[in-house]
CSV table of C-alpha atoms in Angstrom, one decimal:
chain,number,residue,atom,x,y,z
A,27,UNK,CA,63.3,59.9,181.2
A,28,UNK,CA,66.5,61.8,181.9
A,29,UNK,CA,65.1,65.1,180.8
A,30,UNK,CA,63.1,67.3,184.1
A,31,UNK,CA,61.6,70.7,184.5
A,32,UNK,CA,64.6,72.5,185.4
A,33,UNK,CA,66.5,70.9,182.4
A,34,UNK,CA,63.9,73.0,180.0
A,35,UNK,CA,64.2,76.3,181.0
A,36,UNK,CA,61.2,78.9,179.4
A,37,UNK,CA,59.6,75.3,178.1
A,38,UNK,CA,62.3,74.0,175.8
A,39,UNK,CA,65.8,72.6,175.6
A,40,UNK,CA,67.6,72.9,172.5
A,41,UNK,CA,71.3,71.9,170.6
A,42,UNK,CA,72.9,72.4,167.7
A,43,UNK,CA,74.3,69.0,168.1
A,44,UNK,CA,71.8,66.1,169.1
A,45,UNK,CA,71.6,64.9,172.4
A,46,UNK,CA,70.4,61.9,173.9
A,47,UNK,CA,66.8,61.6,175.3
A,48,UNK,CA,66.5,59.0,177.8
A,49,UNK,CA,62.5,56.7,177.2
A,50,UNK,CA,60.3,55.4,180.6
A,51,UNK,CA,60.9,52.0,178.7
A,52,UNK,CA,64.8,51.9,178.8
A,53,UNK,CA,65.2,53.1,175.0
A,54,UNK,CA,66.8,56.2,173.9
A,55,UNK,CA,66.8,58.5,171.2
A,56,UNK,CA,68.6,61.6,169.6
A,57,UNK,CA,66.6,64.6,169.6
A,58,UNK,CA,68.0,68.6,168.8
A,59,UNK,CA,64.6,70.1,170.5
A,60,UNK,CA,62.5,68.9,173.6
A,61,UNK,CA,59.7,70.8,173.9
A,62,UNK,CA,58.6,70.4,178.1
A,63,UNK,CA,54.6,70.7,177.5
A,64,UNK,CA,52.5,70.2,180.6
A,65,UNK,CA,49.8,71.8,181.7
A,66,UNK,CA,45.6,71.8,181.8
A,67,UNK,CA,45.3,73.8,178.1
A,68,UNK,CA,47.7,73.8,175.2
A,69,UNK,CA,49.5,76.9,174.1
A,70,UNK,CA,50.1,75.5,170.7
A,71,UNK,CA,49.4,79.1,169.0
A,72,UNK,CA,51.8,80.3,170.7
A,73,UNK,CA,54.9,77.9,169.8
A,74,UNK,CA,53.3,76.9,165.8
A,75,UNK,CA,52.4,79.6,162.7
A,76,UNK,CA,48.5,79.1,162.3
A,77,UNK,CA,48.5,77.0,159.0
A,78,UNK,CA,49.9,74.2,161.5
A,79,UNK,CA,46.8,74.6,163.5
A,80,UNK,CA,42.7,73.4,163.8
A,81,UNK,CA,41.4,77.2,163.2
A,82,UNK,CA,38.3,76.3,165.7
A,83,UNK,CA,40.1,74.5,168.1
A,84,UNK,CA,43.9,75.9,168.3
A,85,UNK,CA,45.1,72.6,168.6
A,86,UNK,CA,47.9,71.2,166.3
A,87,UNK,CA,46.8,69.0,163.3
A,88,UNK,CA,47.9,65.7,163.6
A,89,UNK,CA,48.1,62.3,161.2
A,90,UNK,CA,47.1,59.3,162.9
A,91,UNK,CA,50.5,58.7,163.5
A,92,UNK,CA,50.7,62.1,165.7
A,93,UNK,CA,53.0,63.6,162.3
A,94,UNK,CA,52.0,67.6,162.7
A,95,UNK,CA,50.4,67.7,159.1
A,96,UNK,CA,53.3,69.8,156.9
A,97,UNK,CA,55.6,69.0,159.4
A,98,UNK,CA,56.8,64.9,159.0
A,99,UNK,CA,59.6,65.6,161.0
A,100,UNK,CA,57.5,66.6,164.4
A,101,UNK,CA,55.2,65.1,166.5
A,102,UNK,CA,52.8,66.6,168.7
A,103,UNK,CA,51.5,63.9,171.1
A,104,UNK,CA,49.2,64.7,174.2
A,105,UNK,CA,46.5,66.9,174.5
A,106,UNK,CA,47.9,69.4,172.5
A,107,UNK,CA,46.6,67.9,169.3
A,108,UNK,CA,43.4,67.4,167.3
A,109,UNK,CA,43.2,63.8,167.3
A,110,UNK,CA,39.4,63.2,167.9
A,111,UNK,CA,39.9,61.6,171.1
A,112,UNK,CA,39.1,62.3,174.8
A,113,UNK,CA,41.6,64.8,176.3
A,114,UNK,CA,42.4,64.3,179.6
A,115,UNK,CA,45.0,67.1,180.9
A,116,UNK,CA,42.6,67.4,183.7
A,117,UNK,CA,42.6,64.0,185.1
A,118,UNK,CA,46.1,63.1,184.5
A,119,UNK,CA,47.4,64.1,187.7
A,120,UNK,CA,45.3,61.2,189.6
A,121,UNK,CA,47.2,58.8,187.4
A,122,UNK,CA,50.3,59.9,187.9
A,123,UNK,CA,52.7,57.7,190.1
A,124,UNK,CA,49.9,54.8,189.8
A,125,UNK,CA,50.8,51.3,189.2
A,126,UNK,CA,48.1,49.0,186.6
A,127,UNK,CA,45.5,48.2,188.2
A,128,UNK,CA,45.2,50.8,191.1
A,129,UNK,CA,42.0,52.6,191.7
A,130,UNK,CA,41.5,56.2,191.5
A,131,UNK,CA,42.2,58.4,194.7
A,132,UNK,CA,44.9,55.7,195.6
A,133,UNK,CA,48.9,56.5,195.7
């Protein structure tokens, strides 16, 4: 991706006109917003109005296509959603860098 840290000052880099996001996989798309979101815990109730979020958990309410329900236009993908699956902020950083197939505790 073309997009880093320092390109998203306080989180977030924004346009009034669109600007091209460069994908991991070679694709690209248009984008106004880019919300930088990294970290162990989201702070989802901090960026969304609560009627966007799971009142017990805080996290964003997703579709299974990772639509933020009321919102078709955004997704929220990571950790920082409801989906009823494992969340794994904690582990990710002994993944990162790691080719398929590589064990754990290996760069």
């Amino acid at each position: 991706a073309n997009l880093r840290p320092e390109d998203c000052p306080g989180g977030f880099k924004t346009s009034a006109t669109p600007f091209a996001v460069d994908m991991s996989n070679g694709g690209q798309l248009q984008a106004d917003l880019v919300l930088w979101c990294v970290g162990s815990r989201s702070n989802a109730e901090h960026l969304l109005p609560p009627e966007y979020l799971d009142p017990r958990s805080k996290l964003v309410k997703v579709d299974r296509t990772l639509r933020v329900v009321g919102l078709p236009d955004i997704f929220a993908i990571g950790d920082c959603n409801n989906l009823p699956e494992a969340k794994l902020s904690v582990t990710a950083g002994s993944n990162v860098g790691k080719g398929p197939g590589m064990p754990s505790g290996h760069a």
